PDB file of N, CA and C in Angstrom:
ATOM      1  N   UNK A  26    -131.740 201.940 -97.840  1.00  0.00           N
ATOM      2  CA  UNK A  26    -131.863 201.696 -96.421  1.00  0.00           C
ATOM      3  C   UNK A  26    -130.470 201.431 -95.845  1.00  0.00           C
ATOM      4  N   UNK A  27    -130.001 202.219 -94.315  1.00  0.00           N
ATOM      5  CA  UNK A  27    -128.747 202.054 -94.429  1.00  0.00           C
ATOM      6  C   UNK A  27    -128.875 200.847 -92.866  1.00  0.00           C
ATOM      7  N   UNK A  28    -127.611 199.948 -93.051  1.00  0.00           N
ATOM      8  CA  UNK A  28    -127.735 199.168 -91.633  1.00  0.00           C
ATOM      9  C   UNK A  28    -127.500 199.501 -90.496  1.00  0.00           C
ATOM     10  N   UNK A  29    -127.940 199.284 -89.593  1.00  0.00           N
ATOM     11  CA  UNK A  29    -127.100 199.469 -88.410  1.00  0.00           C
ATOM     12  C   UNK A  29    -125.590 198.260 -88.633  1.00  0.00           C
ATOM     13  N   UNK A  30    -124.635 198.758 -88.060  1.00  0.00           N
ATOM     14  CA  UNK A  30    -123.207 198.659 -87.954  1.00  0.00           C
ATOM     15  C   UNK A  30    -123.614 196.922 -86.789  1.00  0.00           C
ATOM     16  N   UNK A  31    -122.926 195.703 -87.221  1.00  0.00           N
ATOM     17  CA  UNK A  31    -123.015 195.012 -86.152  1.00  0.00           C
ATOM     18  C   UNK A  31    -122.254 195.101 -85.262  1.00  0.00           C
ATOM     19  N   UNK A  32    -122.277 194.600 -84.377  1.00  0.00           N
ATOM     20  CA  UNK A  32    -121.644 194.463 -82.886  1.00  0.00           C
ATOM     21  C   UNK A  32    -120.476 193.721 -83.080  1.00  0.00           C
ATOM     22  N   UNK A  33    -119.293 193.357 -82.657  1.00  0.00           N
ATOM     23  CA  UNK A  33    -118.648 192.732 -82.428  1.00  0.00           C
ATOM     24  C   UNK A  33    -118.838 191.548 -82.184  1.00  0.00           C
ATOM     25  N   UNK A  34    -119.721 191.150 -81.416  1.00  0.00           N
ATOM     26  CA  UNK A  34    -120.354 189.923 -81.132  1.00  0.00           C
ATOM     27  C   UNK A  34    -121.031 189.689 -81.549  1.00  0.00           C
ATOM     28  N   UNK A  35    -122.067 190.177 -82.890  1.00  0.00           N
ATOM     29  CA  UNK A  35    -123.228 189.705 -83.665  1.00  0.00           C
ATOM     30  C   UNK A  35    -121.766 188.895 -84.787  1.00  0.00           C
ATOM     31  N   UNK A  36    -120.603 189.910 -85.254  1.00  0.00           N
ATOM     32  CA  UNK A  36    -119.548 188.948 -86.031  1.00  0.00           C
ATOM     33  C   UNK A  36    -118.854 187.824 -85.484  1.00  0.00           C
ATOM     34  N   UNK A  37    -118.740 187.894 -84.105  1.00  0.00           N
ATOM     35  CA  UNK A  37    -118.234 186.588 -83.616  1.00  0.00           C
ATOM     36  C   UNK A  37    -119.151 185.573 -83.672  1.00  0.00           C
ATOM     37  N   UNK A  38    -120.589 185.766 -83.341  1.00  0.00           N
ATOM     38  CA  UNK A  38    -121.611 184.533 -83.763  1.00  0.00           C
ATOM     39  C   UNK A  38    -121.864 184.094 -84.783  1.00  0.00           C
ATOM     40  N   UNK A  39    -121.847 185.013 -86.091  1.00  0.00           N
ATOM     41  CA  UNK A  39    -121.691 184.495 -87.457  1.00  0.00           C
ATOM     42  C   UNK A  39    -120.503 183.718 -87.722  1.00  0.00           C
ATOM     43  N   UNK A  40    -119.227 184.236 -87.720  1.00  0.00           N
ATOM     44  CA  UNK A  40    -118.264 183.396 -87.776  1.00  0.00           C
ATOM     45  C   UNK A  40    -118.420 182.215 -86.920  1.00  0.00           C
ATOM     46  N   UNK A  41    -118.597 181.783 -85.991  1.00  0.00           N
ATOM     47  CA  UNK A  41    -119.529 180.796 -85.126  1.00  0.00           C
ATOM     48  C   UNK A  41    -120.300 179.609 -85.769  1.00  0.00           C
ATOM     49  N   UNK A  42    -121.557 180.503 -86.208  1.00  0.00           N
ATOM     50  CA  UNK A  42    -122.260 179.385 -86.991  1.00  0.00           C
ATOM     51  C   UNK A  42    -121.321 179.418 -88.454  1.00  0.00           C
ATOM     52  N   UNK A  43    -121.000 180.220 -89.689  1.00  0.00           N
ATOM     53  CA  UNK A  43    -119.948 179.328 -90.441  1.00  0.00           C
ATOM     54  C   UNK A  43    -119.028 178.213 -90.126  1.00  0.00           C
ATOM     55  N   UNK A  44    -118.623 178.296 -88.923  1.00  0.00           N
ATOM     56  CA  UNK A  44    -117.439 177.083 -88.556  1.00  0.00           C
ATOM     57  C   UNK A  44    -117.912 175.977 -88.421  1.00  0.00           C
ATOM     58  N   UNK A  45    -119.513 176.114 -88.081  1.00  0.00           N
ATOM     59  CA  UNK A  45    -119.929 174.688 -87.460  1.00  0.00           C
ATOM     60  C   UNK A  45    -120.853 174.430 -89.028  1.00  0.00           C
ATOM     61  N   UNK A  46    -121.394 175.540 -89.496  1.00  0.00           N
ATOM     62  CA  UNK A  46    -122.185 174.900 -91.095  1.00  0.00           C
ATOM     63  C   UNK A  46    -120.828 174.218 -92.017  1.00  0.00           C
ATOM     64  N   UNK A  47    -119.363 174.524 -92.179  1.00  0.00           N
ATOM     65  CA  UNK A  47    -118.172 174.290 -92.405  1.00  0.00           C
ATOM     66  C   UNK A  47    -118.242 173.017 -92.195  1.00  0.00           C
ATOM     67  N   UNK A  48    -117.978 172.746 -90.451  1.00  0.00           N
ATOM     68  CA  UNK A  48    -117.638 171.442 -90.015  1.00  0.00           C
ATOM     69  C   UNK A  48    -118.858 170.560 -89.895  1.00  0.00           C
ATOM     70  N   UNK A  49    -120.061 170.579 -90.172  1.00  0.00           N
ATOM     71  CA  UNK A  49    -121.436 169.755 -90.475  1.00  0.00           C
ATOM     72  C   UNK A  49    -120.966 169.160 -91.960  1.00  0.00           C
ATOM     73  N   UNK A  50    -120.917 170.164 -93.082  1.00  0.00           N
ATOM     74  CA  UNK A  50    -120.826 170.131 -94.538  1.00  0.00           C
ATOM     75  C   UNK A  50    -120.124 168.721 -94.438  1.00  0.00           C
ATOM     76  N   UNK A  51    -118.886 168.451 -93.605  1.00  0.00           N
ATOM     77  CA  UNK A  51    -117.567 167.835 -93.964  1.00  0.00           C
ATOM     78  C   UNK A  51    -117.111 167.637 -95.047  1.00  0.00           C
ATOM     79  N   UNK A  52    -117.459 166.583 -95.942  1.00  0.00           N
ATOM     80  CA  UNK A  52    -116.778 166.421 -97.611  1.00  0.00           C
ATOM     81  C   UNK A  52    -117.559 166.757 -98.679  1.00  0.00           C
ATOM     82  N   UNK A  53    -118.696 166.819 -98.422  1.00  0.00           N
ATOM     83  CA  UNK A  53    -119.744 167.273 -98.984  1.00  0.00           C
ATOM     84  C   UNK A  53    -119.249 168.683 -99.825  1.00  0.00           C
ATOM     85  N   UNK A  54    -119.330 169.026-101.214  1.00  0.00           N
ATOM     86  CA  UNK A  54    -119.638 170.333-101.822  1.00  0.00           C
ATOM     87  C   UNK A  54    -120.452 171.219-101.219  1.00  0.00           C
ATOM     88  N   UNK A  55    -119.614 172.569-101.556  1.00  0.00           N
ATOM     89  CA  UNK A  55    -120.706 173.405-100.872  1.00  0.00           C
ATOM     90  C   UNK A  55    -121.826 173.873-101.601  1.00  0.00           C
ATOM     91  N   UNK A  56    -121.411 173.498-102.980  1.00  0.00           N
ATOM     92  CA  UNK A  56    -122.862 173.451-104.513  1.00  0.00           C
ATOM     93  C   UNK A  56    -123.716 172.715-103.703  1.00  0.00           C
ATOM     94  N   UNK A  57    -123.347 171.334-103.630  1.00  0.00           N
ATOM     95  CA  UNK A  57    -124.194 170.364-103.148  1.00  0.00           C
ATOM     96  C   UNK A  57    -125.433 170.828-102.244  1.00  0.00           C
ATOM     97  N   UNK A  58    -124.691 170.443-101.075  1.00  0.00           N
ATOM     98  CA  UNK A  58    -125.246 171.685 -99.672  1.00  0.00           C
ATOM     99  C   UNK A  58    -126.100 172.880-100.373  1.00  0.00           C
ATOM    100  N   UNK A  59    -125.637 173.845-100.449  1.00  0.00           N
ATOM    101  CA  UNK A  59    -126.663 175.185-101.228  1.00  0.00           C
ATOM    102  C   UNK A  59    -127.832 174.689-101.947  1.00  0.00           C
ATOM    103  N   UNK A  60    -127.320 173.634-103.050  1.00  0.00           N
ATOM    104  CA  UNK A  60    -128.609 173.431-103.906  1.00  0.00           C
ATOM    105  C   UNK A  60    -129.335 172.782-103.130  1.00  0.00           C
ATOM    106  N   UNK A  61    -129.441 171.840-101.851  1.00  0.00           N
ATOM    107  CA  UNK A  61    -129.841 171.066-101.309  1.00  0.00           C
ATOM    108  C   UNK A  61    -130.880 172.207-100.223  1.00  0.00           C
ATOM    109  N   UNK A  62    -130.165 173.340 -99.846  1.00  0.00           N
ATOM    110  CA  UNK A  62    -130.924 174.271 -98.798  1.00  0.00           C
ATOM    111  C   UNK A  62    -132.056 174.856-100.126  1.00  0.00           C
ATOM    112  N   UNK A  63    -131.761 174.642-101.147  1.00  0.00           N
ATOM    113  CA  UNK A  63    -132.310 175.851-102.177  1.00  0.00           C
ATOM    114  C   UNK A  63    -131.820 177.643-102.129  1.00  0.00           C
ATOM    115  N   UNK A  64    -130.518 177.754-102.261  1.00  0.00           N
ATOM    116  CA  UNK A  64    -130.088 179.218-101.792  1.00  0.00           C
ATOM    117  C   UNK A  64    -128.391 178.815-102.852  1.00  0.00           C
ATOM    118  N   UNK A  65    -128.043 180.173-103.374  1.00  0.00           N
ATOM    119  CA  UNK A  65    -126.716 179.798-103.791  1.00  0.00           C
ATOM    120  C   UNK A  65    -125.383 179.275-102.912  1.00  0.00           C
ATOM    121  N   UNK A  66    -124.333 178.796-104.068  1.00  0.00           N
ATOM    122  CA  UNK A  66    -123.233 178.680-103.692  1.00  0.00           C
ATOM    123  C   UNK A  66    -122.706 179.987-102.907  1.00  0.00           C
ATOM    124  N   UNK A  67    -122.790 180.871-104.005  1.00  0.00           N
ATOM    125  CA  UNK A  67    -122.396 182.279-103.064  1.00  0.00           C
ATOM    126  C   UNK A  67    -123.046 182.809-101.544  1.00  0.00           C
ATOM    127  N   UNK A  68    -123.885 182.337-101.668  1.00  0.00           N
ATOM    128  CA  UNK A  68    -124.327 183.150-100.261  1.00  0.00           C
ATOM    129  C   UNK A  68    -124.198 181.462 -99.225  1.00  0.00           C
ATOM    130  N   UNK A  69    -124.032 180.580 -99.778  1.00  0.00           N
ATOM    131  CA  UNK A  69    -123.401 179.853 -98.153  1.00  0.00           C
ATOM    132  C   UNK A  69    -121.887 180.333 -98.162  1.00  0.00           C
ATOM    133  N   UNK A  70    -120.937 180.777 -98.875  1.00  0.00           N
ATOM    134  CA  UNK A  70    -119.663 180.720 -99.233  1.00  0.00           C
ATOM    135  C   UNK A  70    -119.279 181.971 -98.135  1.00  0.00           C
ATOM    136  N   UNK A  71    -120.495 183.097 -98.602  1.00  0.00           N
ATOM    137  CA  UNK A  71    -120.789 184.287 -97.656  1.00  0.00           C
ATOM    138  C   UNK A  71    -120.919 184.213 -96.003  1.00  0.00           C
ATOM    139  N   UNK A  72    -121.616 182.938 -95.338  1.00  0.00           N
ATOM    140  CA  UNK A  72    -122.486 182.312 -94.396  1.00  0.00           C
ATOM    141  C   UNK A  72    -120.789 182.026 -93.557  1.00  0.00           C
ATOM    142  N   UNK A  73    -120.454 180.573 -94.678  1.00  0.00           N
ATOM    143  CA  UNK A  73    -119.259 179.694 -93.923  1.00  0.00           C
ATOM    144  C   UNK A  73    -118.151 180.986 -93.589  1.00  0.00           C
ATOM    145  N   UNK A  74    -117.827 181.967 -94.647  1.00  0.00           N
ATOM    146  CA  UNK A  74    -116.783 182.898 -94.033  1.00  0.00           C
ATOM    147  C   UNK A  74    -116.527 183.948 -93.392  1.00  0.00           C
ATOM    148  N   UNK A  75    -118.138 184.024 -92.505  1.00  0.00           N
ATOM    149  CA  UNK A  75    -118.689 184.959 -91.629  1.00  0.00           C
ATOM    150  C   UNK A  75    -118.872 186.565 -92.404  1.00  0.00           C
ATOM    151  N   UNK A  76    -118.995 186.514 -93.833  1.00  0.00           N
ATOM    152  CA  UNK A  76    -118.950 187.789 -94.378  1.00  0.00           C
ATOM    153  C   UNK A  76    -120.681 187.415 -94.283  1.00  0.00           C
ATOM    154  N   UNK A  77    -121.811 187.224 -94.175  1.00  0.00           N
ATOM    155  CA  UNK A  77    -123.201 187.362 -94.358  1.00  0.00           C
ATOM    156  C   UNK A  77    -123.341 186.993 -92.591  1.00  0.00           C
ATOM    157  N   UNK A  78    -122.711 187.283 -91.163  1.00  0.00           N
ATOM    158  CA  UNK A  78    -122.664 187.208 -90.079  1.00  0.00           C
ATOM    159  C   UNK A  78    -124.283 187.248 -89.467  1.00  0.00           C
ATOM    160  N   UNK A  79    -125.364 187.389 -90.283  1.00  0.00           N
ATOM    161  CA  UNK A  79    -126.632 187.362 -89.764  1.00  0.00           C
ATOM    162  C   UNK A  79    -127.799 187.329 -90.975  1.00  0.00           C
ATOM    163  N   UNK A  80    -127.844 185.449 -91.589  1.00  0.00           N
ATOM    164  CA  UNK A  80    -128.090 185.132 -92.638  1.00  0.00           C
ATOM    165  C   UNK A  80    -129.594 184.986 -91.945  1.00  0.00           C
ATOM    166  N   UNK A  81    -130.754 184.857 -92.836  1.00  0.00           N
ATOM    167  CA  UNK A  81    -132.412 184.662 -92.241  1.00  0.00           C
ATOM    168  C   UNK A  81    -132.794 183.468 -91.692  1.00  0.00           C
ATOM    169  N   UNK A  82    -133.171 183.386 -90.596  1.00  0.00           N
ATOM    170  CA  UNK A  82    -134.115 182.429 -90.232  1.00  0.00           C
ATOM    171  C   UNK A  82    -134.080 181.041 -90.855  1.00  0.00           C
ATOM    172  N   UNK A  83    -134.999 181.103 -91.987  1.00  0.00           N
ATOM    173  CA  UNK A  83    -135.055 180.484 -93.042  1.00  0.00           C
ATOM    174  C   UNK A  83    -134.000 180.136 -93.899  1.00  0.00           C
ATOM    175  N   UNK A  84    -133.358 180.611 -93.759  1.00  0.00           N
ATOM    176  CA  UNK A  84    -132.101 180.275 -94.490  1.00  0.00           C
ATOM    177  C   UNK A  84    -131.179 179.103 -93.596  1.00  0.00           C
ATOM    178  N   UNK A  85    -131.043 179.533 -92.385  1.00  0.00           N
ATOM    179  CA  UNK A  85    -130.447 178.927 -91.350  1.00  0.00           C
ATOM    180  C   UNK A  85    -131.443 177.265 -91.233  1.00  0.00           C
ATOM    181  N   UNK A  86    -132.292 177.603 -91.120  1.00  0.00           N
ATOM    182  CA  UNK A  86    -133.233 176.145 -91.192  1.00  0.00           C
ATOM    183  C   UNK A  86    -133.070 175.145 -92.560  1.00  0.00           C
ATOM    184  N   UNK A  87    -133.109 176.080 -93.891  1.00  0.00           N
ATOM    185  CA  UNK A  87    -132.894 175.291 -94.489  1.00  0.00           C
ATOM    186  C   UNK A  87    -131.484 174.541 -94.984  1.00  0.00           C
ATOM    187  N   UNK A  88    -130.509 175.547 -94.492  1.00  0.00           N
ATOM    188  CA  UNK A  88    -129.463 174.689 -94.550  1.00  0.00           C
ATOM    189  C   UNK A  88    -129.222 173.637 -93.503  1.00  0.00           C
ATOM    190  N   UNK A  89    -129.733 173.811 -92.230  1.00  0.00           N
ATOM    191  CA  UNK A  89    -129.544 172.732 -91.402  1.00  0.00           C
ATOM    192  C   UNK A  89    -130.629 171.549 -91.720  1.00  0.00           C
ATOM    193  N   UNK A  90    -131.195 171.339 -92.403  1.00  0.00           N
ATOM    194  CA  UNK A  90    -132.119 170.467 -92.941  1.00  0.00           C
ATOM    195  C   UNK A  90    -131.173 170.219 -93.783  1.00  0.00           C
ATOM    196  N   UNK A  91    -130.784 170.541 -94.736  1.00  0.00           N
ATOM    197  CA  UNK A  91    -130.058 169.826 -95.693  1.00  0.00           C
ATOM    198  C   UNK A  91    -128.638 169.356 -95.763  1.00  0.00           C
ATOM    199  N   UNK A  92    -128.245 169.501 -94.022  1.00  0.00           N
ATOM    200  CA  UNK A  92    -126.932 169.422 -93.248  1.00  0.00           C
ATOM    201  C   UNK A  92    -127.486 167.881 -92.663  1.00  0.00           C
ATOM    202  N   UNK A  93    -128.859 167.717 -92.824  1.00  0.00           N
ATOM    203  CA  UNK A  93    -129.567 166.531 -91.441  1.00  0.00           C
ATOM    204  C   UNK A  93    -129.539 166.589 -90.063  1.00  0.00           C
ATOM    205  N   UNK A  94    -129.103 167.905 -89.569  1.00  0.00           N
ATOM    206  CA  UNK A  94    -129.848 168.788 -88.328  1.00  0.00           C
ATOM    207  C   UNK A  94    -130.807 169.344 -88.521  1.00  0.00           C
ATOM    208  N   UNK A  95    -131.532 169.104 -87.038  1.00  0.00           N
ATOM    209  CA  UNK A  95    -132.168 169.819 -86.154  1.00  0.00           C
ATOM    210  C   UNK A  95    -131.774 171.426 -85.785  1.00  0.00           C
ATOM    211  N   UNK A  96    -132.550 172.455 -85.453  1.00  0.00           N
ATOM    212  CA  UNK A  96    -132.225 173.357 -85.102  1.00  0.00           C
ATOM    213  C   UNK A  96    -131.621 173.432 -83.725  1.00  0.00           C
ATOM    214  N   UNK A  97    -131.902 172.300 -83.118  1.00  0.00           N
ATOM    215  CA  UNK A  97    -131.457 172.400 -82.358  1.00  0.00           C
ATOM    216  C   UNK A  97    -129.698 172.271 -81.342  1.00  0.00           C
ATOM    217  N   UNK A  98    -129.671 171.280 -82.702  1.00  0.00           N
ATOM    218  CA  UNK A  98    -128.430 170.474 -82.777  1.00  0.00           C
ATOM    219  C   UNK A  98    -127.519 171.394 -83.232  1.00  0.00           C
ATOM    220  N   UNK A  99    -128.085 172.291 -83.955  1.00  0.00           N
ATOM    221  CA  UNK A  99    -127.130 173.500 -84.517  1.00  0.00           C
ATOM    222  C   UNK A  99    -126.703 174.528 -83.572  1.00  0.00           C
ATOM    223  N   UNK A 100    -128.015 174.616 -83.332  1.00  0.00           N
ATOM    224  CA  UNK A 100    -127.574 175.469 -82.086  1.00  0.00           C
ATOM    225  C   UNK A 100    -127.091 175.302 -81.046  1.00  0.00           C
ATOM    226  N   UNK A 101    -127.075 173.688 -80.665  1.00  0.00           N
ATOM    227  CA  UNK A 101    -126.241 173.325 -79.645  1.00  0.00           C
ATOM    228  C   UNK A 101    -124.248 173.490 -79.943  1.00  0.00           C
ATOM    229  N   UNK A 102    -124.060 173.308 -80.836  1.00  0.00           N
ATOM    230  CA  UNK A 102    -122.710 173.329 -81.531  1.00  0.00           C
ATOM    231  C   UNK A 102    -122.464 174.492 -81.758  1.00  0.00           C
ATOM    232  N   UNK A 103    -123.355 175.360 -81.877  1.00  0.00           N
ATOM    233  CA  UNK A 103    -122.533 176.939 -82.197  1.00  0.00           C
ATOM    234  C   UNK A 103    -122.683 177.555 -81.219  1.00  0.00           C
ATOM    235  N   UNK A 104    -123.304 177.153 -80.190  1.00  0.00           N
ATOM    236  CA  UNK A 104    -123.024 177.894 -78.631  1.00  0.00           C
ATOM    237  C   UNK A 104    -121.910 178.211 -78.276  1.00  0.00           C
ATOM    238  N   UNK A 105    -121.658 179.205 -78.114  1.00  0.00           N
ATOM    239  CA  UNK A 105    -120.443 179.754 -77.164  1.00  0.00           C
ATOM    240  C   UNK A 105    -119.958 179.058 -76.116  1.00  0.00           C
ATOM    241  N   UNK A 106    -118.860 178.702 -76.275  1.00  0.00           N
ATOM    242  CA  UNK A 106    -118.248 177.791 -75.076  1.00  0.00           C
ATOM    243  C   UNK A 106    -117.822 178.923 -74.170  1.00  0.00           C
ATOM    244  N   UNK A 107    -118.009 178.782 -72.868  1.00  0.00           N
ATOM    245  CA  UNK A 107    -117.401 179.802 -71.599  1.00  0.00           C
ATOM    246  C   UNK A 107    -116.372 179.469 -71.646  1.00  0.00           C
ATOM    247  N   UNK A 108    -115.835 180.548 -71.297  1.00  0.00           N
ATOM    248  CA  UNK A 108    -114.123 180.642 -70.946  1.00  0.00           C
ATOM    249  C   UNK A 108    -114.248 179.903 -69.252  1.00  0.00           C
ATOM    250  N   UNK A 109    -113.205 178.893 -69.448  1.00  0.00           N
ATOM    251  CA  UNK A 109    -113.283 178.505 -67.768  1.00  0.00           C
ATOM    252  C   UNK A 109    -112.063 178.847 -67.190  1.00  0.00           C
ATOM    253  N   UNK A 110    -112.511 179.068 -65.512  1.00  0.00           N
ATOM    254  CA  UNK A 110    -111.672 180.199 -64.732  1.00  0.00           C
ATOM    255  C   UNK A 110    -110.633 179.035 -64.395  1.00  0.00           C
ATOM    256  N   UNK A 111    -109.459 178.905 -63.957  1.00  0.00           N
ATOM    257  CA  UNK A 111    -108.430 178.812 -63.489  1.00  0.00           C
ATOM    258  C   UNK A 111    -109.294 178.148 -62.440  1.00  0.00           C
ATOM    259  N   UNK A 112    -108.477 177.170 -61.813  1.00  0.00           N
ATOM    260  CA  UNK A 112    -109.055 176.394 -60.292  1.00  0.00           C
ATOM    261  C   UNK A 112    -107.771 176.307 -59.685  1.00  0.00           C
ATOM    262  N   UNK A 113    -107.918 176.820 -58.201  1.00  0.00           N
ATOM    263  CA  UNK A 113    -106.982 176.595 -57.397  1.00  0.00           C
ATOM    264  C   UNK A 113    -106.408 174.873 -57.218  1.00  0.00           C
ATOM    265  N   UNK A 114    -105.233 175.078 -57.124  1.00  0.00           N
ATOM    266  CA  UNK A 114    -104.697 173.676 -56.640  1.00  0.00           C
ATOM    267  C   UNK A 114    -105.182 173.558 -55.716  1.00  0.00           C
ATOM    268  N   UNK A 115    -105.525 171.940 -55.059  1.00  0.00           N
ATOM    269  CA  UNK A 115    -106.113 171.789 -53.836  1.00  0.00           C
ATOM    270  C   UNK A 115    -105.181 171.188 -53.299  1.00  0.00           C
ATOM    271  N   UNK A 116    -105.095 171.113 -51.970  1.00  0.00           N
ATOM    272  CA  UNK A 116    -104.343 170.591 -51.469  1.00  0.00           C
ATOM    273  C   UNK A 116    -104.401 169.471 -50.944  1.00  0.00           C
ATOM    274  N   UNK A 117    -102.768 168.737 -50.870  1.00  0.00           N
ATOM    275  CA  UNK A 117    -103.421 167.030 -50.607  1.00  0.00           C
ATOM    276  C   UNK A 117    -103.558 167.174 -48.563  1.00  0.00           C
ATOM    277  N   UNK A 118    -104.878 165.949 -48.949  1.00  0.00           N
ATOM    278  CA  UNK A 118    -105.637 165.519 -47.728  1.00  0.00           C
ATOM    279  C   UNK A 118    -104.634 164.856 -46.375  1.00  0.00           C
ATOM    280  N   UNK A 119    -104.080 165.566 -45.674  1.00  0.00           N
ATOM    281  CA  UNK A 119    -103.423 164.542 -44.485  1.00  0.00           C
ATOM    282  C   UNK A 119    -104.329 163.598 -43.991  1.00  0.00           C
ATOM    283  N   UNK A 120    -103.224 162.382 -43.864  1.00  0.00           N
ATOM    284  CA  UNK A 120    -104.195 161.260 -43.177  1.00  0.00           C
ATOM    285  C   UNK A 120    -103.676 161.314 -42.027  1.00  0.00           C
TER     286      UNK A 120
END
């Protein structure tokens, strides 16, 4: 079965969630973590360095369970931050 090719932005969201499964882990092993999701070392190793950029469902849940997130919490942190626009100087108020 051959894949479809991801998007540019399906790899920027994987690399995304690796940074934040990365920065959740903190000192923690990543053995630890893995054995704790039930899934190998290798395939979180895959996850954290955006080479597995669209890991399952289930996979994603169970590592954030064994991170002590919520899905939601995860997903709040790997949201895409907007680029913010430039704001005009305002000008000061005459009295």
């Amino acid at each position: 079965m051959v894949r479809t090719p991801l998007t540019p932005e399906e790899h920027e969201r994987g690399e995304r969630l690796g940074r934040c499964l990365r920065e959740a882990r903190g000192a923690r092993s990543m053995a630890d973590v893995a054995a704790s999701a039930g899934i190998s070392a290798e395939t979180l190793r895959k996850i954290e360095t955006g080479r597995a950029p669209t890991p399952a469902f289930f996979t994603v849940a169970a590592l954030a369970r064994a991170l002590g997130l919520s899905m939601d919490e995860l997903a709040g942190r790997c949201a895409p931050t907007a680029p913010t626009a430039p704001t005009a100087p305002t000008a000061p108020i005459a009295a």
